[in-house]
Amino acid sequence: MPAVALPQRRLANAIRALAMDAVQQANSGHPGAPMGMADIAEVLWRGVLKHNPKTPQWINRDRFVLSNGHGSMLQYALLHLTGYDLSIDDLKQFRQLHSRTPGHPEYGYTVGVETTTGPLGQGLANAVGFALAEKTLAAQFNRDGFNVIDHHTYCFLGDGCLMEGISHEVSSLAGTLKLGKLIAFYDDNGISIDGEVEGWFTDNTAQRFAAYGWQVIGQIDGHDSEAIRAAIVSAHADTTRPTLIICKTVIGCGSPNKQGKEDCHGAPLGAAEIVATREAMGWEYGAFEVPEDIYEAWDCSVKGDVLEKNWQGQFDAYQKAHPELAQELTRRLKGELPASFELQAKAYIQEVANKGETIASRKASQNALNAFGPLLPELLGGSADLAGSNLTLWKGCHGIQENPAGNYVFYGVREFGMSAIMNGIALHGGFIPYGATFLIFMEYARNAVRMSALMKQRVIYVFTHDSIGLGEDGPTHQPIEQLASLRGTPNMSVWRPADAVESAVAWLSALQKNNGPSSLVFSRQNLAHLERDALQLDNISRGAYTLVEETGVLEAIIIATGSEIELAVRAQQALTAQGKGVRVVSMPCIDVFMAQDVAYRNKVLPPEVRARVAVEASYADYWYKFVGLDGKVIGMTTFGESAPIKDLYQHFGITVDAVVEAVNSLS
């Protein structure tokens, strides 16, 4: 084919031209990274990457992650040129409202984009998650002669990604776990937004990654196709270590007056410089114009179709030899729960209700995992060095560091890294990841938690030690504002259960939710069992329900969650003895409750009843949305203190007497 004879630099220049044209038209964006990494991308995407543009979700495709997501036009140009459903008109709409080419790659917007990147370093973390998922899924399902799960994860990253602390967290773990199919290309151009990085980034990157247990290749010339190709061959040859290929590049390569400078990092080249760049590159075509011979040379559809058909033949043979395994793998990759799971889970919830144990909700969570875990082989759990406190290890757990086919990751003290890796695991498919830490340390993980919600991924966060009830560890470990922060995150479901029954329901709800993450918030201290009838038991899953009915005419409502429910019930009993008609509403999950129909919400919280008191040992101001400005909130307005739990609740006025007084002041 004529395309074979085309110079690789000319093929890479198609990326450069499209990137500078799109950024110029948008008058916004980052042309420097796409132009600088174009030669690396050409070698990888045309000659190495295993993918099929016509079947973007093919199970055994290689995963590609652009961690330096500000260079999004690099990825869009690659997708367009190789034959994905991304047109030249889509590229012309770069960074425009509702376009398929947003400013940073966004999962779900653009076909072929595997993950949302932009917050630097998190793409690398997602890539570690992809590689971890591939290795574990392969160990669970591959059999002799049938490597049905067998692909690589490739990640582009820049100086900024390596400056972010998360890069240390995840790269260290990747080396420890020997993720040999993870290959990262470091765009070592020496430039960031503020200029030459030598003033603030002088790490010996090669030694750093070697210390992590990575194979390090380079520096190589990132504009030398043969050197790039040889580096990839060496990366593939080492199957026990992830590989970092250090590519020395020139940012904005091709621009005669701006290459190598911060001027081209995050701003259009300008009309005059684009003319000069076209001339310097020998690019004789107009804006957004790509000649047919270049399109033909770039098109990966035929090759991709052959790759997929060859794999499908292998999978068909695998299906005949191992029908049950094939069926299970297909189910898991579709993200479907076993058909019988909901029925079995509800039977377990009824058992918990019948048993009526007074236990910490973190222990109730572990009990739920022991019940649900054997039913869900797709569970891939973990904890940030707190497994014994978070109680996320259940009887069937096996660490993947000892058994690649296991189901538990010991993440170490890496809350941020853990959360971002879980995003990669969820995006890969085949697993439902859950990971745990103390609620207060959600703050370390916050941006990755946000990314779970932004991408609507089924990631389950287990947050224990949920309030000042932590006690003697003091304010550094006592969460105050974290619940409000999580509840304010779109697409996030936040459950704070009041006892073992609500804890089991929370787990079921999180497992069934396939359009976003869930945060399960559990107590350190024991919580009393609450009696419920069948209707109340069913209504837990609706996010809020009437736990204790009023006697006589309804005069006031007490709303509470978690460990404060018991306190609310005792206050209601005292008020009933005074002749007041008071209701207790348990509200374990606010977003689920707010998604219910108006009739149900008004039944639980009649709008005409304005005498309302909310009780929760966390940030008080959040609750005014339910009690109104004329209601009262018993909660926290300061940080905590170090003291035994009983002393803390008394000190901060979160008491039965305080609730009784608040209700009496309103009704």
XYZ file of C-alpha atoms in Angstrom:
667
model
C 0.000 0.000 0.000
C 1.236 3.533 -0.722
C 0.642 4.415 2.916
C 3.461 2.134 4.029
C 6.035 4.274 2.273
C 4.954 7.539 3.869
C 7.574 9.092 6.172
C 6.645 8.694 9.820
C 7.398 12.325 10.544
C 4.795 13.361 7.942
C 2.258 11.067 9.597
C 3.039 12.567 12.997
C 2.705 16.046 11.516
C -0.985 15.302 10.904
C -1.378 15.260 14.699
C 0.539 18.512 15.034
C -1.550 20.241 12.380
C -4.882 19.116 13.807
C -3.841 20.058 17.345
C -2.698 23.563 16.477
C -5.746 24.171 14.257
C -8.236 23.067 16.895
C -6.616 25.094 19.663
C -6.443 28.133 17.392
C -10.111 27.865 16.427
C -11.176 27.437 20.031
C -8.797 30.231 21.070
C -8.107 28.000 24.046
C -6.146 24.867 24.821
C -2.696 23.310 24.926
C -0.918 22.701 21.614
C 2.533 22.079 23.122
C 2.123 18.524 24.456
C 0.308 17.128 21.380
C 2.969 18.549 19.083
C 5.779 17.345 21.318
C 4.451 13.798 21.751
C 3.200 13.315 18.195
C 6.096 11.083 17.147
C 5.685 8.821 20.193
C 1.952 8.614 19.565
C 2.409 7.723 15.927
C 4.657 4.757 16.715
C 2.391 3.504 19.480
C -1.018 3.947 17.885
C -0.183 2.891 14.322
C 2.218 0.074 14.997
C 1.767 -1.272 18.509
C -1.567 -0.504 20.153
C -4.023 -3.403 20.059
C -7.387 -1.823 19.382
C -10.311 -1.806 16.982
C -11.740 1.633 16.144
C -15.004 0.016 15.009
C -15.432 -1.829 18.320
C -14.101 0.591 20.933
C -15.256 -1.589 23.847
C -13.619 -4.804 22.644
C -12.759 -6.660 25.836
C -9.124 -7.454 25.089
C -8.076 -4.070 23.715
C -5.028 -2.331 25.050
C -5.873 0.588 27.314
C -4.467 4.026 26.589
C -4.426 6.804 29.174
C -3.418 10.408 28.541
C -2.451 11.395 32.075
C -1.340 14.854 30.953
C -4.933 15.438 29.954
C -4.487 19.097 29.053
C -2.956 17.721 25.844
C -6.368 16.340 24.883
C -6.047 17.265 21.221
C -3.363 14.615 20.943
C -5.901 11.955 21.877
C -8.672 13.440 19.744
C -6.392 13.608 16.719
C -5.358 9.978 17.260
C -8.941 8.797 17.563
C -9.961 10.702 14.461
C -7.033 9.577 12.338
C -7.176 5.887 13.299
C -10.846 5.547 12.394
C -12.940 6.048 15.527
C -16.329 7.712 15.304
C -14.897 11.178 15.836
C -15.253 13.405 12.809
C -13.327 16.416 11.622
C -16.389 18.470 12.551
C -16.044 17.148 16.107
C -12.451 18.400 16.148
C -13.626 21.783 14.921
C -15.887 21.926 17.990
C -12.953 21.512 20.386
C -13.761 22.948 23.822
C -17.273 24.046 22.811
C -20.457 23.400 24.789
C -21.641 19.764 24.617
C -19.027 18.868 22.026
C -17.465 15.415 21.830
C -14.068 17.053 22.204
C -14.081 18.785 25.597
C -11.085 20.627 27.008
C -9.816 17.546 28.831
C -10.572 13.940 27.882
C -13.849 12.948 29.500
C -15.081 9.386 29.817
C -18.489 9.020 28.224
C -18.154 12.085 25.975
C -15.692 10.797 23.422
C -15.623 7.300 21.969
C -12.284 5.649 22.704
C -11.477 7.735 25.785
C -10.924 5.235 28.588
C -10.905 7.644 31.521
C -11.340 11.288 32.412
C -7.996 12.995 32.887
C -6.954 16.502 33.749
C -6.081 16.482 37.452
C -2.419 15.630 36.921
C -1.173 12.283 38.125
C -4.570 10.659 38.342
C -4.363 9.301 34.816
C -1.207 7.432 35.820
C -3.091 6.121 38.864
C -6.000 5.016 36.664
C -3.481 3.259 34.422
C -2.158 1.349 37.431
C -5.769 0.345 38.126
C -6.216 -0.839 34.534
C -3.031 -2.912 34.728
C -3.939 -4.329 38.134
C -7.400 -5.297 36.873
C -5.930 -6.939 33.767
C -3.455 -8.995 35.773
C -6.016 -10.115 38.359
C -8.763 -10.857 35.821
C -6.299 -12.846 33.713
C -5.234 -14.866 36.742
C -8.855 -15.601 37.596
C -10.041 -16.590 34.125
C -7.180 -17.571 31.810
C -6.493 -21.266 31.433
C -3.780 -23.274 29.671
C -3.934 -22.421 25.992
C -6.530 -19.699 26.530
C -5.172 -16.248 27.336
C -8.501 -14.541 26.757
C -7.470 -11.609 28.968
C -4.103 -10.445 27.706
C -3.482 -6.771 26.997
C -1.251 -3.865 27.925
C -1.909 -0.486 29.478
C -0.065 2.485 27.984
C 0.113 5.843 29.705
C 1.411 9.203 28.510
C 2.495 11.541 31.291
C 4.373 14.775 31.786
C 6.456 16.647 34.328
C 3.340 17.803 36.161
C 2.106 14.249 36.679
C 5.417 13.325 38.276
C 5.430 16.374 40.533
C 2.058 15.376 41.980
C 2.384 13.216 45.084
C -0.068 10.656 43.781
C 2.513 9.595 41.192
C 4.728 8.373 44.028
C 1.902 6.501 45.730
C 0.766 4.558 42.688
C 4.132 4.002 41.014
C 5.542 2.557 44.210
C 2.631 0.134 44.466
C 2.792 -0.766 40.755
C 6.407 -1.802 41.171
C 5.639 -3.824 44.283
C 2.783 -5.622 42.518
C 5.006 -6.286 39.465
C 2.535 -4.920 36.938
C 4.607 -5.903 33.930
C 2.017 -4.903 31.337
C 2.015 -1.255 32.381
C 4.132 0.963 30.118
C 4.396 4.703 30.743
C 5.932 7.277 28.387
C 7.352 10.296 30.185
C 7.268 13.418 28.045
C 10.449 14.961 29.393
C 10.281 18.382 27.750
C 11.473 20.415 30.737
C 8.622 22.920 30.462
C 5.546 23.585 32.592
C 3.186 26.549 32.731
C 5.597 28.684 34.749
C 8.542 27.972 32.459
C 11.575 25.723 32.684
C 11.006 23.132 35.402
C 14.645 23.031 36.528
C 13.750 25.721 39.055
C 11.287 23.466 40.878
C 11.700 19.913 39.582
C 15.169 18.418 39.720
C 14.342 14.829 40.684
C 16.385 12.047 39.168
C 13.331 10.452 37.623
C 15.175 7.408 36.318
C 16.589 6.549 39.725
C 13.266 7.266 41.372
C 11.397 4.750 39.213
C 14.186 2.214 39.392
C 13.820 2.405 43.167
C 10.107 1.664 42.774
C 11.004 -1.560 40.967
C 10.303 -0.332 37.433
C 12.282 -1.016 34.306
C 13.554 2.380 33.148
C 14.458 3.014 29.514
C 16.034 6.247 28.366
C 16.378 9.079 27.950
C 15.602 8.334 24.358
C 14.968 10.841 21.608
C 11.193 11.235 21.670
C 11.273 12.299 18.021
C 13.196 9.235 16.796
C 10.699 6.620 15.653
C 13.215 3.789 15.665
C 14.343 4.582 19.213
C 10.723 4.704 20.371
C 9.924 1.388 18.710
C 12.993 -0.279 20.211
C 12.041 1.006 23.672
C 8.578 -0.510 23.373
C 10.069 -3.852 22.347
C 12.269 -3.774 25.454
C 9.269 -2.849 27.596
C 7.289 -5.823 26.292
C 10.207 -8.152 26.963
C 10.197 -7.455 30.717
C 7.007 -9.076 31.983
C 7.717 -8.718 35.712
C 8.241 -4.976 35.975
C 6.264 -1.948 34.801
C 8.272 0.180 32.397
C 8.953 3.903 32.259
C 10.233 5.140 28.905
C 11.824 8.558 29.343
C 11.402 10.468 26.099
C 13.333 13.695 25.632
C 11.058 15.882 23.562
C 10.638 19.475 22.434
C 7.357 21.002 23.508
C 5.493 22.443 20.539
C 7.808 20.584 18.140
C 7.425 22.022 14.667
C 6.675 25.588 15.687
C 9.773 27.560 14.570
C 9.409 30.403 17.073
C 7.606 28.836 20.033
C 8.851 25.257 20.287
C 10.781 24.563 23.464
C 9.122 27.473 25.268
C 6.271 27.823 27.759
C 4.532 30.104 25.204
C 3.093 27.066 23.461
C 2.137 25.146 26.587
C -1.326 26.494 27.220
C -2.165 29.035 24.547
C -2.853 29.041 20.791
C 0.186 29.471 18.587
C -1.425 32.414 16.816
C -2.317 32.762 13.141
C 1.126 33.971 12.027
C 2.960 31.218 13.886
C 0.645 28.576 12.445
C 1.522 29.766 8.943
C 5.199 29.547 9.857
C 4.714 26.112 11.394
C 3.011 24.770 8.290
C 5.909 25.988 6.229
C 8.506 24.569 8.617
C 6.823 21.152 8.646
C 6.208 21.117 4.922
C 2.492 20.799 5.641
C 0.854 22.113 2.477
C -2.773 21.758 3.538
C -5.319 24.118 4.998
C -6.841 24.195 8.456
C -8.329 20.842 9.450
C -7.325 19.394 6.082
C -5.747 15.936 6.005
C -4.938 14.318 2.635
C -6.373 10.927 1.796
C -3.034 9.097 1.688
C -2.366 10.097 5.281
C -5.845 8.969 6.345
C -5.178 5.620 4.666
C -1.857 5.219 6.427
C -3.390 6.030 9.798
C -6.560 3.931 9.513
C -6.417 1.023 11.971
C -9.889 -0.382 11.286
C -8.821 -3.322 9.124
C -5.953 -4.307 11.400
C -8.179 -3.883 14.439
C -10.877 -6.038 12.917
C -8.358 -8.828 12.311
C -7.081 -8.585 15.882
C -10.569 -8.776 17.314
C -11.661 -11.644 15.055
C -8.572 -13.644 15.997
C -9.320 -13.069 19.653
C -12.986 -13.954 19.159
C -11.951 -17.287 17.665
C -9.878 -17.984 20.744
C -12.742 -16.937 23.018
C -15.170 -19.205 21.141
C -12.813 -22.132 21.756
C -12.465 -21.064 25.394
C -16.239 -20.976 25.676
C -16.480 -24.585 24.467
C -13.698 -25.778 26.755
C -14.762 -23.752 29.822
C -18.424 -22.761 29.376
C -19.043 -21.777 32.992
C -15.952 -19.593 33.149
C -16.841 -17.910 29.854
C -20.364 -17.210 31.048
C -19.103 -15.791 34.321
C -16.503 -13.604 32.607
C -19.122 -12.233 30.228
C -21.487 -11.462 33.100
C -18.833 -9.650 35.051
C -17.615 -7.615 32.105
C -21.200 -6.486 31.484
C -21.350 -5.252 35.087
C -24.377 -7.416 35.870
C -24.901 -8.881 39.324
C -25.808 -12.581 39.617
C -29.506 -13.144 38.971
C -30.131 -14.538 42.446
C -28.102 -11.957 44.343
C -30.852 -9.511 45.309
C -33.081 -12.282 46.682
C -30.211 -13.757 48.703
C -29.150 -10.338 49.961
C -32.645 -9.470 51.168
C -32.865 -12.802 52.940
C -29.637 -11.924 54.744
C -31.013 -8.488 55.704
C -34.032 -10.193 57.252
C -31.690 -12.491 59.197
C -29.847 -9.453 60.544
C -33.145 -7.886 61.575
C -34.209 -11.070 63.341
C -30.869 -11.411 65.119
C -30.991 -7.867 66.485
C -27.314 -7.462 67.407
C -25.879 -4.384 69.072
C -22.553 -3.970 67.278
C -20.490 -1.238 65.647
C -21.631 -0.544 62.115
C -18.071 -1.226 60.882
C -18.503 -4.752 62.281
C -21.935 -4.964 60.688
C -20.261 -4.003 57.416
C -17.805 -6.857 57.758
C -20.670 -9.232 58.488
C -22.388 -8.052 55.308
C -19.203 -8.677 53.331
C -19.035 -12.209 54.746
C -22.594 -12.739 53.509
C -22.290 -11.018 50.128
C -18.665 -11.802 49.291
C -19.181 -15.503 48.442
C -22.008 -14.467 46.111
C -19.944 -11.821 44.273
C -16.581 -12.992 42.933
C -16.249 -9.613 41.198
C -15.601 -7.879 44.517
C -12.035 -6.554 44.669
C -11.549 -5.046 48.090
C -8.812 -3.167 49.833
C -7.806 -0.784 52.567
C -5.244 1.965 53.013
C -3.323 0.134 55.747
C -6.325 -0.044 58.052
C -7.853 -3.434 57.236
C -7.997 -4.405 60.906
C -9.768 -1.159 61.811
C -11.964 -0.741 58.751
C -12.931 -4.448 58.970
C -12.911 -4.868 55.203
C -11.268 -8.284 55.271
C -13.868 -11.025 55.105
C -13.409 -14.778 55.433
C -12.859 -15.369 51.702
C -10.274 -12.640 51.128
C -6.945 -13.406 49.488
C -4.320 -10.736 48.890
C -3.300 -10.306 45.256
C 0.306 -9.727 46.245
C 0.497 -13.426 47.191
C -2.121 -14.782 44.835
C -2.630 -12.901 41.531
C -6.098 -14.453 41.321
C -6.996 -13.013 44.732
C -9.627 -10.462 45.650
C -8.001 -8.027 48.070
C -5.435 -5.254 47.659
C -3.305 -4.100 50.556
C -2.848 -0.533 49.313
C -0.623 0.687 52.122
C -0.897 4.255 53.398
C -2.047 5.587 50.035
C -5.601 6.918 50.366
C -5.419 9.075 47.237
C -3.623 6.433 45.217
C -6.047 3.724 46.345
C -9.077 5.732 45.295
C -7.697 6.654 41.870
C -6.548 3.073 41.265
C -10.071 1.888 42.088
C -11.374 4.219 39.388
C -9.112 2.462 36.898
C -10.264 -0.953 38.129
C -13.918 0.014 37.740
C -13.329 1.461 34.271
C -11.490 -1.669 33.134
C -14.478 -3.852 33.904
C -14.899 -7.224 35.530
C -14.703 -5.965 39.108
C -16.582 -3.963 41.694
C -13.833 -2.302 43.724
C -14.205 -1.207 47.321
C -11.567 0.485 49.424
C -11.457 1.727 52.967
C -9.944 4.278 55.299
C -11.058 6.458 58.185
C -13.641 9.052 57.137
C -11.308 11.917 58.033
C -8.719 10.632 55.560
C -11.218 10.959 52.765
C -9.587 14.363 52.542
C -6.405 12.781 51.204
C -8.474 10.970 48.574
C -10.933 13.750 47.834
C -10.109 14.484 44.210
C -10.168 10.826 43.205
C -13.491 10.404 45.009
C -14.758 13.340 42.968
C -13.514 11.691 39.779
C -15.445 8.508 40.640
C -18.567 10.638 40.794
C -17.728 12.640 37.675
C -17.284 9.423 35.676
C -20.289 7.742 37.345
C -18.291 4.658 38.260
C -19.419 1.900 40.633
C -16.707 2.426 43.222
C -17.548 1.754 46.857
C -15.802 3.778 49.536
C -15.857 2.356 53.045
C -15.270 5.148 55.552
C -15.140 4.140 59.209
C -14.611 5.993 62.492
C -17.248 8.398 61.367
C -17.487 11.164 63.988
C -16.340 12.529 67.319
C -17.309 9.041 68.467
C -13.736 8.154 67.538
C -12.905 9.626 70.915
C -9.393 9.857 72.268
C -7.585 10.199 68.934
C -8.812 13.770 68.920
C -9.656 16.401 66.312
C -7.024 15.324 63.763
C -8.904 12.059 63.411
C -12.472 13.202 64.046
C -14.398 14.070 60.864
C -16.659 17.112 61.021
C -17.204 18.586 57.559
C -16.518 15.425 55.520
C -20.082 14.115 55.415
C -21.356 17.444 54.089
C -18.610 17.447 51.467
C -19.484 13.954 50.288
C -23.210 14.674 50.310
C -22.594 17.755 48.189
C -20.863 15.709 45.494
C -23.096 15.030 42.458
C -23.749 11.346 41.659
C -22.415 10.244 45.063
C -24.626 8.220 47.411
C -23.646 8.621 51.066
C -24.963 6.078 53.573
C -24.591 6.565 57.326
C -26.468 3.615 58.806
C -27.900 3.522 62.308
C -27.463 -0.186 63.042
C -26.557 -3.542 61.535
C -29.758 -3.710 59.499
C -29.250 -0.340 57.832
C -25.593 -1.281 57.258
C -26.583 -4.381 55.279
C -29.099 -2.354 53.248
C -26.403 0.229 52.534
C -24.132 -2.458 51.113
C -26.900 -3.861 48.942
C -27.762 -0.420 47.607
C -24.123 0.397 46.820
C -23.626 -2.903 45.011
C -26.755 -2.399 42.934
C -25.942 1.176 41.991
C -24.248 1.105 38.576
C -24.311 4.806 37.730
C -22.075 6.278 40.394
C -20.044 5.692 43.527
C -21.232 5.159 47.065
C -19.713 6.127 50.391
C -20.572 3.803 53.264
C -19.895 5.576 56.541
C -19.573 3.355 59.598
C -19.061 3.824 63.317
C -16.273 2.721 65.604
C -18.619 2.398 68.590
C -21.443 -0.097 69.103
C -24.908 0.895 67.873
C -28.091 -0.494 69.359
C -30.417 -2.597 67.212
C -33.612 -0.818 66.175
C -36.909 -2.669 65.857
C -38.788 -2.285 62.586
C -41.841 -3.749 60.949
C -41.764 -5.162 57.423
C -42.693 -1.853 55.780
C -40.004 0.038 57.665
C -37.472 -2.601 56.674
C -38.392 -2.151 53.015
C -38.290 1.629 53.277
C -34.672 1.778 54.430
C -33.652 1.426 50.787
C -35.595 4.622 50.022
C -33.008 6.651 51.918
C -35.244 7.860 54.769
C -38.271 6.524 56.580
C -40.333 6.954 59.706
C -38.588 4.864 62.342
C -40.786 5.825 65.295
C -44.351 6.988 64.778
C -45.767 9.839 66.764
C -48.471 9.294 69.374
C -51.532 11.342 68.535
C -51.246 14.478 66.403
C -47.866 15.048 64.770
C -46.318 18.174 66.283
C -42.601 17.803 65.656
C -40.071 15.692 63.736
C -36.619 14.582 64.832
C -34.305 13.674 61.924
C -31.148 11.731 62.650
C -28.583 9.378 61.156
C -26.130 6.750 62.306
C -25.064 6.716 65.933
C -27.363 9.625 66.807
C -30.516 7.669 65.976
C -30.490 5.983 69.379
C -30.235 9.399 71.015
C -33.137 10.682 68.909
C -35.322 7.723 69.897
C -34.675 8.313 73.599
C -35.520 11.982 73.168
C -38.759 11.041 71.406
C -39.686 8.760 74.281
C -39.141 11.584 76.748
C -41.207 13.981 74.661
C -44.006 11.436 74.261
C -44.107 11.136 78.026
C -44.652 14.907 78.077
C -47.662 14.438 75.798
C -46.042 15.640 72.581
C -46.641 14.023 69.201
C -43.089 13.553 67.910
C -41.809 11.414 65.027
C -38.299 10.068 64.500
C -37.090 9.877 60.918
C -34.009 7.869 60.137
C -32.251 9.310 57.087
C -29.300 7.051 56.250
C -28.954 8.251 52.633
C -30.097 11.736 51.715
C -29.587 11.636 47.955
C -31.587 8.415 47.649
C -34.368 9.960 49.727
C -34.408 13.090 47.587
C -34.762 10.915 44.477
C -38.043 9.479 45.764
C -41.375 10.775 44.535
C -42.836 13.848 46.170
C -45.687 11.890 47.732
C -43.292 9.641 49.622
C -41.059 12.512 50.735
C -44.048 14.458 51.998
C -45.348 11.418 53.834
C -42.077 11.047 55.726
C -41.570 14.799 56.223
C -44.995 16.500 56.029
C -44.285 20.034 54.784
C -46.856 21.537 57.149
C -44.872 20.348 60.175
C -42.237 23.050 60.604
C -41.085 22.063 64.075
C -38.045 20.014 63.096
C -34.802 19.115 64.821
C -31.888 17.361 63.108
C -29.305 15.442 65.129
C -25.927 14.377 63.759
C -22.411 14.526 65.200
C -21.049 16.314 62.146
C -21.278 19.680 60.412
C -24.508 21.224 61.658
C -25.231 23.742 58.895
C -25.885 21.061 56.265
C -29.143 20.096 57.940
C -30.918 23.420 57.590
C -32.097 22.272 54.153
C -34.376 19.852 56.036
C -35.271 21.735 59.195
C -35.574 25.212 57.680
C -34.297 28.407 59.173
C -36.886 28.097 61.925
C -35.773 24.581 62.857
C -32.846 23.547 65.030
C -29.772 21.424 64.488
C -27.906 19.534 67.170
C -24.466 18.980 65.713
C -20.917 20.245 65.375
C -19.888 23.830 64.709
C -16.251 23.398 65.762
C -13.568 20.762 65.489
C -13.532 17.988 68.049
C -11.460 17.258 71.128
C -9.521 14.331 72.529
C -11.548 12.590 75.213
C -13.663 9.488 75.867
C -16.755 9.343 73.698
C -19.284 9.973 76.492
C -17.448 13.086 77.592
C -17.314 14.400 74.030
C -21.024 14.064 73.361
C -21.760 15.823 76.656
C -19.179 18.540 75.987
C -20.553 19.353 72.544
C -24.174 19.262 73.632
C -25.235 16.285 71.532
C -27.485 14.811 74.195
C -31.012 13.623 74.800
C -31.692 16.674 76.949
C -30.483 19.009 74.202
C -32.823 17.397 71.667
C -35.771 17.532 74.057
C -35.086 21.176 74.780
C -34.786 21.990 71.067
C -38.118 20.325 70.236
C -39.879 22.030 73.132
C -38.571 25.387 71.977
C -40.237 24.849 68.584
C -43.571 23.270 69.458
